[in-house]
């Protein structure tokens, strides 16, 4: 009896952010675990009932780019998407962490042009494209990346279009006190059923505010996004239209070979997934009426994608086919030799084995 | 009394590789910890007395590239370095995880040529150079990377030269049962004072064997490398000559802007450091008679380099100047805004505060 509280106190004194979160993913080399990724996973229904709470799902985490689809809701809900006659590609890229390939740049440029703006309005900063091909093309041409190559440029373009349509000054749209960001924060809060604490705000890689919130709330928000349950009808339709655009144009949301594109293409209508920086990943599973939110403590994308693959595999039989490579998890070295593999941690395996069968969940919206 | 054993059993059942390792490094965004890196650190003297044992330092870990200097010992100890009249640059690149810049390629090519070999003997496989500059140069020229661009090509070239000088067939030098690898395994075992279990062997990214061993043993090995204590005189001199080559040519060991180059240049003679894949980092501190070995559980380089910076800062006053940027730990976003910082975890801070003063340690060899 005596040791547990002492351990808890010590952990608190040590300021450990995520003490006790279980291992979600092991990385083997040969027969040994070489590295591992801890974290927490919440699976929620639309009422906030947690079907799964593995690890600390109450601790607020920054959702980063995983909530881009929620941040894009004003673009549709305000009527901007109709007024500017936006295509599915343009709506999809507004929800994207894109690779910066030509197809993405075209959609972002066209979205901006329809709103009467251009690249100079983008406040996201520049980075070399995620896409090696486009990076190589830029280099060979002696060019540097611009803000439009930033994986977030579509989100920023969508926000700019919404701001213009709503009569807001497009300059300063990225600031936390700009009326568009105030509106987006309200939508996040209402959809996830959680109040957002301004003292728990960080600045994202692309300079937008990101509000920390519990994984449980994020999962609930994605359950509601997927089903429309508990959302105002106009907002439910806006979320639906954005997800449908992403299912119709999966390459626009990420890029060839990337996790979210693979899921959106292979599980269209069944699983909407979106990853963010530092190991956050969210999913809406409309047919099951569920939402998923997870964060890997150390921020590793390989851990987050593998953990989400396991969750999708447990809930959706078809995911075993679509994510076969991810679930196989082979690690090859520079010479092409198979040297290891990634595998679900025992705690994650056990939690998923104990999940109520997928058939028990039905969409409530 | 009842809960602790149960918790331990559960952790074992869950197969957690590194349950209970403390947080070494926190990554803040705004005022909140966004991510964290757990791990273990051993600091040992030459007799294997642990000055610091933070986390599980008894669990064997793959040392990966952190032990390249030990893997290079046969190159000098065998007489090959003298017979082929190797320069400090060539010896340094034999201990390197290099960036693939022209200066590295020149040293590797010249090392191979002196041994009567060429690039075709390298078994390390090809990858795009760590150096953006060289990658860009290759791309603009329409070329692909070759094995010589692999960050391990210097180690492979050094092994080939040793094999030739020792009369071994240079073909197959990378296989675990090749006489050169048998010799290297013996040197690792003797230097670190630990027997290497063939069933605990993995294949490294460059196809060489990597034997799992405890961090405590690795730290002891680096204490002995730094001081020469408890090593055969010829081996002690070989280690000394390799370290001096690295201090003389720090850019050859990694590359401009990289951690090990910064340390080797700024703390020459005082701290020899070498990182490996998956968050392993080792250091020899000859003046203190100590060795350091650490592994970040999740494999993150940012965690390993930050943790080692803290250790060096605690033991060597000058490290606070040399590693000022690393210890400041500012995180900037794509727009150049300061959005967060990395910081030592409380457990690491406390452990380093409790360390016996650096003045208490003196070289024993």
XYZ file of C-alpha atoms in Angstrom:
730
model
C 0.000 0.000 0.000
C 2.823 2.381 0.879
C 4.829 2.421 -2.288
C 2.257 3.391 -4.876
C 1.509 6.911 -3.564
C 5.204 7.562 -3.063
C 5.867 6.565 -6.654
C 3.078 8.861 -7.799
C 4.481 11.757 -5.809
C 7.924 11.139 -7.145
C 6.655 11.070 -10.688
C 4.894 14.379 -10.072
C 8.034 15.885 -8.576
C 9.946 14.706 -11.601
C 7.501 16.570 -13.795
C 7.031 13.616 -16.071
C 4.543 14.540 -18.709
C 3.170 11.161 -19.490
C 4.334 8.823 -16.772
C 2.812 5.427 -17.033
C 1.551 5.526 -20.592
C 1.912 2.008 -21.951
C 4.084 0.891 -24.843
C 1.965 1.092 -27.992
C 4.599 -0.050 -30.464
C 7.830 -2.033 -30.230
C 10.582 -1.757 -32.817
C 12.518 -5.019 -33.082
C 15.981 -5.539 -34.551
C 16.793 -9.207 -34.831
C 15.031 -10.923 -31.937
C 15.316 -7.959 -29.527
C 13.224 -4.853 -28.917
C 15.558 -2.010 -29.893
C 13.188 0.937 -29.376
C 9.609 1.454 -28.289
C 6.925 4.110 -28.431
C 4.641 4.856 -25.484
C 1.443 6.786 -25.741
C -2.280 7.021 -25.142
C -5.340 6.188 -27.274
C -8.977 7.217 -26.860
C -11.875 5.747 -28.823
C -15.133 7.551 -28.133
C -18.733 7.515 -29.287
C -20.568 10.733 -30.135
C -21.733 11.189 -26.530
C -18.213 11.029 -25.156
C -18.487 7.466 -23.853
C -15.004 5.996 -24.112
C -14.990 2.596 -25.796
C -11.241 2.527 -25.192
C -9.080 4.622 -22.883
C -5.520 3.309 -23.029
C -3.032 5.467 -21.149
C -3.735 8.986 -19.938
C -6.497 10.217 -22.256
C -7.453 13.092 -19.921
C -4.172 15.000 -20.223
C -4.522 17.813 -22.775
C -2.350 17.423 -25.875
C -1.801 19.757 -28.799
C -3.761 18.308 -31.724
C -1.559 20.081 -34.307
C -2.492 19.205 -37.906
C -4.744 16.300 -36.916
C -7.713 18.703 -36.650
C -7.270 20.459 -40.003
C -10.666 19.190 -41.150
C -12.287 20.910 -38.141
C -10.280 24.071 -38.806
C -11.649 24.015 -42.382
C -15.315 23.928 -41.329
C -15.832 27.722 -41.587
C -14.783 27.536 -45.241
C -17.898 25.451 -45.962
C -20.253 26.451 -43.151
C -19.887 30.161 -43.981
C -20.953 29.595 -47.585
C -17.485 30.481 -48.908
C -17.057 27.105 -50.631
C -20.267 27.651 -52.613
C -19.658 31.347 -53.275
C -16.188 30.580 -54.668
C -17.393 27.386 -56.388
C -14.658 25.288 -54.773
C -13.896 21.854 -56.202
C -13.383 18.670 -54.144
C -9.625 19.012 -54.796
C -9.631 22.510 -53.313
C -11.662 21.416 -50.279
C -9.417 18.387 -49.773
C -6.227 20.449 -49.890
C -7.746 22.801 -47.295
C -7.745 19.775 -44.918
C -4.290 18.585 -45.992
C -0.747 18.139 -44.792
C 0.266 17.866 -48.417
C 3.498 16.692 -49.995
C 4.003 19.832 -52.075
C 3.670 18.088 -55.425
C 2.359 19.977 -58.455
C -1.166 18.644 -57.912
C -1.168 20.211 -54.436
C 0.336 23.502 -55.550
C -2.270 23.762 -58.348
C -5.140 23.234 -55.924
C -3.788 25.764 -53.420
C -3.112 28.376 -56.115
C -6.567 27.902 -57.584
C -8.226 28.127 -54.140
C -6.404 31.398 -53.479
C -7.256 32.789 -56.927
C -10.959 32.022 -56.504
C -10.861 34.072 -53.287
C -9.157 36.906 -55.137
C -5.848 36.392 -53.337
C -2.389 35.024 -54.105
C 0.565 33.298 -52.408
C 1.748 36.532 -50.803
C -1.078 36.260 -48.256
C 0.123 32.888 -46.882
C 1.548 33.229 -43.350
C 2.700 29.611 -42.997
C 6.388 30.100 -43.800
C 8.332 28.013 -46.314
C 9.927 24.596 -46.073
C 11.275 22.121 -48.609
C 8.383 19.982 -49.884
C 7.725 16.640 -48.191
C 7.842 15.221 -51.727
C 11.353 14.246 -52.805
C 10.317 14.588 -56.431
C 9.268 18.224 -56.068
C 12.279 18.986 -53.889
C 14.525 17.570 -56.603
C 12.688 19.546 -59.282
C 13.168 22.777 -57.330
C 16.849 22.046 -56.764
C 17.553 21.191 -60.373
C 15.868 24.463 -61.372
C 17.983 26.359 -58.827
C 14.863 27.418 -56.917
C 14.001 27.627 -53.210
C 10.698 26.505 -51.668
C 7.996 29.130 -51.122
C 5.160 29.281 -48.589
C 2.900 27.426 -51.046
C 5.200 24.383 -50.723
C 4.574 24.289 -46.955
C 2.477 21.194 -46.178
C -0.056 23.517 -44.471
C -0.526 25.957 -47.368
C -3.905 24.489 -48.303
C -5.235 24.984 -44.787
C -4.006 28.559 -44.849
C -5.537 29.180 -48.284
C -8.855 27.790 -47.030
C -8.731 30.049 -43.992
C -7.975 33.047 -46.191
C -10.944 32.253 -48.439
C -13.225 31.900 -45.405
C -11.937 35.201 -43.992
C -12.586 37.033 -47.278
C -16.096 35.596 -47.574
C -16.918 36.492 -43.972
C -15.767 40.076 -44.537
C -12.730 39.773 -42.246
C -9.383 41.389 -43.060
C -7.356 38.543 -44.599
C -4.143 40.032 -43.177
C -3.460 38.676 -39.712
C -5.786 35.682 -40.234
C -3.261 33.455 -38.405
C -3.356 35.417 -35.118
C -5.232 33.894 -32.189
C -7.397 37.027 -31.759
C -8.364 37.327 -35.441
C -12.139 36.764 -35.746
C -11.591 33.714 -37.974
C -9.373 32.020 -35.377
C -11.893 32.934 -32.664
C -14.583 31.235 -34.770
C -12.395 28.167 -35.385
C -11.634 27.864 -31.651
C -15.375 27.966 -30.941
C -16.037 25.227 -33.519
C -13.266 23.052 -32.032
C -14.656 23.601 -28.545
C -18.263 22.851 -29.487
C -17.441 19.838 -31.664
C -15.168 18.212 -29.108
C -17.341 19.210 -26.154
C -14.494 20.807 -24.246
C -13.606 24.348 -23.257
C -10.292 25.524 -24.676
C -7.961 27.177 -22.199
C -6.103 30.162 -23.737
C -3.214 29.525 -21.323
C -2.892 26.038 -22.839
C -2.288 27.308 -26.347
C 0.827 26.721 -28.398
C 1.947 28.103 -31.738
C 1.987 25.496 -34.481
C 4.770 24.929 -36.995
C 2.815 27.049 -39.498
C 2.194 29.858 -36.944
C -1.486 29.100 -36.249
C -2.692 28.624 -32.674
C -3.067 25.022 -31.444
C -5.126 24.467 -28.277
C -4.306 21.565 -25.975
C -7.265 19.295 -25.264
C -7.721 15.750 -23.934
C -7.535 12.824 -26.362
C -10.968 11.754 -25.078
C -12.468 15.054 -26.248
C -10.699 14.870 -29.595
C -12.025 11.353 -30.117
C -15.541 12.527 -29.300
C -15.144 15.407 -31.780
C -14.153 12.996 -34.538
C -17.083 10.684 -33.705
C -19.375 13.694 -34.131
C -17.605 14.824 -37.295
C -18.029 11.373 -38.806
C -21.710 11.007 -37.964
C -22.960 14.582 -37.651
C -24.442 13.659 -34.267
C -24.811 16.513 -31.751
C -23.702 19.071 -34.344
C -25.812 21.909 -35.765
C -27.170 20.618 -39.122
C -25.186 23.133 -41.170
C -21.953 22.175 -39.385
C -22.700 18.473 -39.755
C -23.173 18.972 -43.512
C -19.974 21.041 -43.730
C -17.961 18.278 -42.039
C -19.576 15.665 -44.275
C -18.738 17.639 -47.419
C -15.106 18.098 -46.360
C -14.691 14.382 -45.594
C -16.308 13.456 -48.903
C -13.892 15.763 -50.710
C -10.986 14.013 -48.959
C -12.342 10.559 -49.876
C -12.762 11.758 -53.486
C -9.253 13.210 -53.687
C -7.107 11.267 -51.193
C -3.836 12.307 -52.813
C -4.665 15.947 -52.113
C -4.826 15.319 -48.325
C -1.279 13.929 -48.012
C 0.517 12.471 -51.048
C 1.383 9.253 -52.856
C 2.712 6.579 -50.497
C 1.703 8.429 -47.336
C -0.447 6.946 -44.574
C -3.533 9.181 -44.737
C -3.722 8.929 -48.528
C -3.555 5.128 -48.293
C -6.370 5.042 -45.711
C -8.606 7.604 -47.425
C -8.246 5.777 -50.744
C -8.663 2.250 -49.394
C -11.276 2.883 -46.713
C -13.234 5.754 -48.321
C -16.448 6.386 -46.417
C -15.398 4.034 -43.634
C -12.347 5.704 -42.079
C -11.266 9.328 -42.258
C -7.774 9.728 -40.757
C -5.543 12.748 -40.306
C -2.135 12.918 -38.677
C -0.406 15.837 -37.007
C 3.117 16.639 -35.910
C 4.624 15.103 -32.760
C 2.811 11.775 -33.023
C -0.838 12.857 -32.937
C -3.352 11.036 -35.137
C -7.155 11.232 -35.273
C -9.793 9.212 -37.101
C -13.531 9.330 -37.725
C -15.270 5.970 -38.278
C -18.746 7.045 -39.467
C -20.238 3.563 -39.874
C -19.298 2.649 -36.303
C -20.234 6.026 -34.819
C -16.782 6.256 -33.279
C -13.854 8.646 -33.198
C -10.224 7.843 -32.415
C -7.468 10.116 -31.082
C -3.974 9.060 -30.113
C -0.650 10.628 -29.227
C 2.742 8.984 -29.036
C 4.598 10.476 -26.061
C 7.865 10.956 -27.893
C 6.289 12.432 -31.029
C 7.329 9.686 -33.473
C 5.208 9.417 -36.612
C 6.238 5.760 -37.098
C 4.715 4.946 -33.695
C 1.498 6.879 -34.290
C 0.848 5.394 -37.727
C 1.548 1.880 -36.548
C -0.697 2.269 -33.478
C -3.539 3.674 -35.582
C -3.109 0.823 -38.066
C -3.675 -1.612 -35.202
C -6.810 0.255 -34.066
C -8.240 0.330 -37.591
C -7.370 -3.332 -38.068
C -9.231 -4.247 -34.891
C -12.367 -2.328 -35.863
C -12.503 -2.671 -39.643
C -11.727 -6.040 -41.253
C -10.866 -4.366 -44.576
C -8.110 -2.353 -42.882
C -6.022 -5.548 -42.685
C -5.860 -5.505 -46.473
C -5.483 -1.755 -46.994
C -2.798 -1.419 -44.298
C -1.087 -4.773 -44.915
C 2.359 -3.205 -45.328
C 1.975 -1.027 -42.220
C 0.824 -4.027 -40.153
C 3.598 -6.234 -41.512
C 5.994 -3.533 -40.322
C 9.180 -4.849 -41.896
C 12.348 -2.808 -41.322
C 14.945 -3.045 -44.090
C 18.465 -1.628 -44.057
C 20.310 0.351 -46.743
C 21.309 -2.856 -48.456
C 17.690 -4.033 -48.596
C 18.155 -6.707 -45.936
C 15.247 -7.419 -43.589
C 16.762 -6.470 -40.205
C 13.717 -6.016 -37.984
C 10.034 -5.249 -37.664
C 7.600 -3.020 -35.833
C 4.896 -4.676 -33.733
C 2.049 -3.649 -31.470
C 3.039 -3.545 -27.799
C 1.406 -6.120 -25.535
C -0.726 -3.482 -23.787
C -2.156 -2.290 -27.086
C -2.769 -5.845 -28.314
C -4.606 -6.720 -25.104
C -6.690 -3.528 -25.153
C -7.772 -4.120 -28.738
C -8.573 -7.784 -28.049
C -10.867 -6.648 -25.236
C -12.709 -4.083 -27.408
C -16.424 -4.671 -27.861
C -17.003 -6.086 -31.354
C -17.322 -3.485 -34.067
C -20.873 -4.671 -34.734
C -22.001 -3.360 -31.345
C -21.471 0.243 -32.455
C -23.841 1.969 -34.803
C -23.840 5.485 -36.090
C -25.974 7.716 -33.915
C -26.235 10.740 -36.194
C 3.089 -4.292 -0.435
C 0.620 -6.001 -2.758
C 0.571 -3.611 -5.667
C 4.220 -3.258 -6.552
C 4.904 -6.906 -7.506
C 1.659 -7.009 -9.436
C 2.670 -3.925 -11.376
C 6.041 -5.478 -12.114
C 4.447 -8.688 -13.301
C 2.058 -6.794 -15.489
C 4.892 -4.850 -17.036
C 6.687 -8.102 -17.737
C 3.571 -9.633 -19.218
C 3.188 -6.576 -21.415
C 6.705 -7.183 -22.690
C 7.683 -3.563 -22.150
C 11.259 -3.203 -23.188
C 12.201 -0.330 -20.981
C 9.462 0.047 -18.426
C 10.254 2.619 -15.843
C 13.091 4.448 -17.561
C 12.817 8.079 -16.510
C 12.176 11.062 -18.740
C 15.553 12.393 -19.844
C 14.307 15.242 -22.025
C 11.067 17.235 -22.247
C 10.024 19.041 -25.413
C 7.927 22.094 -24.568
C 5.583 23.981 -26.882
C 4.386 27.177 -25.255
C 4.158 26.463 -21.528
C 3.274 22.769 -21.908
C 5.318 19.602 -22.345
C 4.304 18.374 -25.807
C 6.592 15.345 -26.072
C 9.233 13.656 -23.956
C 12.067 11.185 -24.320
C 12.717 8.439 -21.785
C 15.924 6.529 -21.533
C 18.855 5.323 -19.495
C 22.356 6.700 -18.868
C 25.436 5.011 -17.448
C 28.615 6.819 -16.413
C 31.393 4.424 -15.458
C 35.023 4.498 -14.425
C 37.565 2.155 -15.981
C 36.894 -0.566 -13.391
C 33.170 -0.616 -14.139
C 32.135 1.346 -11.041
C 29.032 3.265 -12.035
C 29.230 6.925 -11.081
C 25.727 7.291 -12.501
C 23.128 4.645 -13.312
C 19.932 6.389 -14.361
C 17.271 4.014 -15.650
C 17.912 0.415 -16.626
C 21.614 0.349 -17.511
C 21.815 -3.461 -17.257
C 19.487 -4.188 -20.177
C 21.532 -4.931 -23.323
C 21.116 -2.397 -26.128
C 22.475 -2.391 -29.667
C 25.320 0.151 -29.703
C 25.018 0.703 -33.478
C 27.404 3.366 -34.796
C 28.338 4.647 -31.339
C 31.162 2.084 -31.160
C 32.737 2.784 -34.554
C 35.976 3.861 -32.877
C 36.203 0.441 -31.194
C 35.375 -1.287 -34.481
C 38.282 0.651 -36.058
C 40.875 -0.565 -33.543
C 42.119 -3.479 -35.711
C 42.981 -0.958 -38.446
C 45.636 0.555 -36.151
C 46.438 -2.329 -33.803
C 47.192 -4.675 -36.723
C 49.767 -2.273 -38.157
C 47.603 -1.557 -41.221
C 47.487 2.190 -40.534
C 51.278 2.382 -40.553
C 51.735 -0.024 -43.455
C 49.314 2.029 -45.603
C 50.612 5.351 -44.203
C 47.116 6.502 -43.261
C 46.555 10.190 -42.497
C 44.549 11.530 -39.528
C 41.703 12.326 -41.993
C 41.614 8.701 -43.120
C 41.684 7.378 -39.549
C 38.968 9.848 -38.507
C 36.673 8.874 -41.379
C 37.132 5.214 -40.373
C 35.433 6.169 -37.059
C 32.784 8.347 -38.707
C 29.091 8.599 -39.397
C 29.937 11.163 -42.054
C 27.749 13.593 -43.946
C 28.877 12.462 -47.373
C 30.492 15.777 -48.328
C 33.419 15.869 -50.751
C 35.939 15.950 -47.890
C 34.522 12.654 -46.611
C 34.365 11.008 -50.018
C 37.995 12.011 -50.687
C 39.179 10.481 -47.411
C 37.262 7.232 -47.989
C 38.445 6.916 -51.587
C 42.041 7.557 -50.571
C 41.823 5.032 -47.699
C 40.515 2.386 -50.106
C 43.165 3.214 -52.721
C 45.989 2.914 -50.177
C 44.705 -0.598 -49.388
C 44.661 -1.425 -53.097
C 40.852 -1.499 -53.247
C 38.032 0.636 -54.612
C 34.377 1.503 -53.958
C 33.149 -1.770 -55.423
C 34.278 -3.575 -52.254
C 31.983 -1.547 -49.960
C 29.114 -3.669 -48.597
C 27.304 -0.845 -46.779
C 24.633 -0.093 -49.381
C 23.815 3.367 -50.702
C 21.721 6.199 -49.275
C 21.378 9.894 -50.083
C 24.093 11.798 -48.225
C 23.237 13.306 -44.826
C 24.616 16.538 -46.302
C 21.977 18.572 -48.124
C 24.695 20.282 -50.137
C 26.052 17.023 -51.555
C 22.550 15.656 -52.099
C 21.711 18.781 -54.091
C 24.938 18.516 -56.067
C 24.142 14.905 -56.980
C 20.591 15.799 -57.990
C 21.607 18.745 -60.134
C 24.100 16.467 -61.890
C 21.397 13.848 -62.418
C 23.302 11.328 -60.307
C 22.272 8.802 -57.652
C 24.147 8.169 -54.383
C 26.659 5.316 -54.271
C 27.881 3.183 -51.361
C 30.668 5.704 -50.724
C 27.999 8.308 -49.821
C 26.688 6.017 -47.054
C 27.554 7.595 -43.692
C 29.292 4.317 -42.754
C 31.539 4.050 -45.829
C 34.631 5.168 -43.885
C 34.146 2.448 -41.291
C 33.761 -0.106 -44.080
C 36.849 1.200 -45.883
C 38.839 0.958 -42.642
C 37.643 -2.612 -42.105
C 38.610 -3.514 -45.659
C 42.110 -2.068 -45.180
C 42.509 -4.007 -41.919
C 41.315 -7.207 -43.607
C 43.778 -6.796 -46.475
C 46.675 -6.112 -44.103
C 45.787 -9.114 -41.937
C 45.687 -11.373 -44.993
C 41.934 -11.965 -44.826
C 39.752 -12.150 -47.934
C 38.267 -8.642 -48.228
C 35.101 -10.093 -49.773
C 32.599 -10.980 -47.071
C 34.303 -8.736 -44.483
C 30.836 -7.638 -43.241
C 29.674 -11.141 -42.238
C 29.582 -12.035 -38.566
C 31.776 -15.125 -39.088
C 34.453 -13.336 -41.149
C 37.734 -13.394 -39.168
C 37.799 -9.571 -39.056
C 34.345 -9.402 -37.450
C 35.343 -12.165 -35.048
C 38.362 -10.060 -34.065
C 36.235 -6.909 -33.694
C 33.724 -8.751 -31.508
C 36.593 -9.913 -29.293
C 37.924 -6.356 -28.970
C 34.441 -5.053 -28.084
C 34.025 -7.815 -25.518
C 37.440 -7.305 -23.909
C 37.270 -3.500 -23.900
C 33.765 -3.344 -22.416
C 34.368 -6.262 -20.045
C 31.301 -8.150 -21.175
C 30.697 -11.361 -23.093
C 28.770 -10.867 -26.308
C 25.867 -13.233 -26.856
C 25.550 -14.306 -30.526
C 21.807 -14.747 -30.017
C 21.634 -11.049 -29.067
C 23.051 -9.846 -32.355
C 21.270 -7.613 -34.830
C 22.173 -6.503 -38.338
C 23.014 -2.817 -38.551
C 21.758 -0.376 -41.182
C 25.034 -0.894 -43.074
C 24.818 -4.728 -42.822
C 27.485 -5.188 -40.130
C 26.703 -7.169 -36.967
C 25.790 -5.152 -33.860
C 25.906 -6.978 -30.516
C 23.572 -5.919 -27.715
C 25.341 -5.093 -24.454
C 24.462 -3.192 -21.274
C 24.959 0.573 -21.177
C 27.075 0.047 -18.050
C 29.520 -2.102 -20.022
C 29.601 0.353 -22.923
C 30.362 3.195 -20.516
C 33.174 1.148 -18.982
C 34.550 0.448 -22.457
C 34.625 4.165 -23.267
C 36.323 4.953 -19.934
C 39.021 2.440 -20.875
C 39.255 3.754 -24.438
C 39.732 7.294 -23.127
C 42.400 6.403 -20.577
C 43.935 3.218 -21.898
C 43.401 1.644 -18.480
C 43.014 -2.149 -18.387
C 43.779 -2.420 -22.108
C 46.779 -4.164 -23.681
C 49.349 -1.385 -24.374
C 49.096 -1.772 -28.155
C 45.303 -1.526 -28.025
C 45.464 1.457 -25.684
C 47.776 3.236 -28.137
C 45.514 2.323 -31.069
C 42.484 3.823 -29.338
C 44.487 6.910 -28.426
C 45.655 7.392 -32.017
C 42.125 7.039 -33.377
C 40.724 9.573 -30.885
C 43.560 11.994 -31.652
C 42.785 11.681 -35.359
C 39.135 12.520 -34.612
C 40.135 15.534 -32.485
C 42.459 16.669 -35.294
C 39.810 16.267 -38.012
C 36.415 16.693 -36.301
C 34.595 17.423 -39.555
C 35.609 14.007 -40.866
C 33.800 12.204 -38.003
C 30.358 13.721 -38.712
C 30.050 16.996 -40.638
C 29.620 20.750 -40.295
C 26.867 21.672 -37.837
C 26.508 18.170 -36.439
C 26.734 17.277 -32.745
C 29.850 15.095 -32.675
C 31.815 17.515 -34.846
C 30.873 20.387 -32.518
C 32.008 18.423 -29.444
C 35.208 17.031 -30.968
C 36.195 20.508 -32.178
C 35.262 22.402 -29.013
C 36.305 19.845 -26.411
C 39.283 18.218 -28.177
C 41.213 16.006 -25.792
C 38.533 16.373 -23.113
C 35.461 14.678 -24.604
C 35.282 12.139 -27.416
C 31.629 11.541 -28.395
C 30.035 9.308 -30.996
C 26.352 8.821 -31.729
C 24.585 5.830 -33.228
C 21.179 5.178 -34.733
C 18.087 4.754 -32.529
C 19.181 7.199 -29.838
C 22.450 5.659 -28.652
C 25.346 7.956 -27.759
C 28.688 7.212 -26.093
C 31.470 9.416 -24.772
C 34.992 9.039 -23.410
C 36.154 11.687 -20.924
C 39.898 10.940 -20.622
C 40.756 13.656 -18.082
C 38.040 12.393 -15.720
C 38.724 8.714 -16.317
C 35.064 8.215 -17.164
C 32.958 6.810 -19.965
C 29.323 7.615 -20.763
C 26.725 5.521 -22.608
C 23.076 6.390 -23.054
C 20.090 5.209 -25.042
C 16.804 7.000 -25.592
C 14.037 4.370 -25.486
C 12.206 5.680 -28.536
C 15.333 6.120 -30.640
C 15.149 9.909 -31.070
C 18.428 11.621 -31.891
C 17.162 14.938 -30.517
C 16.657 13.289 -27.116
C 20.049 11.556 -27.087
C 22.017 14.646 -28.083
C 20.201 16.833 -25.572
C 20.710 14.289 -22.757
C 24.416 13.950 -23.547
C 24.748 17.749 -23.644
C 23.411 17.838 -20.083
C 25.861 15.151 -18.954
C 28.804 16.934 -20.546
C 27.643 20.247 -19.088
C 27.523 18.724 -15.609
C 31.024 17.257 -15.846
C 32.925 19.759 -17.993
C 32.443 23.500 -17.407
C 33.619 24.329 -20.943
C 30.791 22.221 -22.392
C 28.348 24.966 -21.397
C 30.070 27.229 -23.909
C 30.666 24.664 -26.650
C 27.118 23.266 -26.438
C 25.358 26.564 -25.669
C 22.879 26.187 -28.549
C 22.093 22.566 -27.677
C 21.546 23.472 -24.008
C 19.444 26.513 -24.889
C 17.291 24.103 -26.898
C 15.093 26.646 -28.665
C 12.475 25.268 -31.063
C 11.544 27.563 -33.946
C 8.775 27.058 -36.480
C 8.851 27.417 -40.274
C 8.264 31.138 -39.952
C 11.219 31.506 -37.577
C 9.048 32.092 -34.500
C 10.266 30.733 -31.162
C 7.489 28.244 -30.296
C 9.086 26.012 -27.677
C 12.217 24.573 -26.155
C 13.827 21.304 -25.134
C 14.817 20.874 -21.510
C 16.327 18.217 -19.269
C 13.729 16.127 -17.480
C 13.569 16.493 -13.697
C 15.001 13.000 -13.111
C 18.038 13.789 -15.242
C 18.525 17.198 -13.613
C 18.385 15.636 -10.148
C 20.752 12.804 -11.067
C 23.317 15.212 -12.476
C 23.007 17.526 -9.471
C 23.808 14.550 -7.240
C 26.877 13.533 -9.267
C 30.174 13.613 -7.401
C 32.052 16.750 -8.520
C 34.098 16.336 -11.650
C 37.241 17.093 -9.624
C 36.809 13.826 -7.703
C 37.542 11.784 -10.828
C 41.011 11.402 -12.178
C 42.310 9.399 -15.050
C 43.485 6.001 -13.917
C 45.280 4.885 -17.056
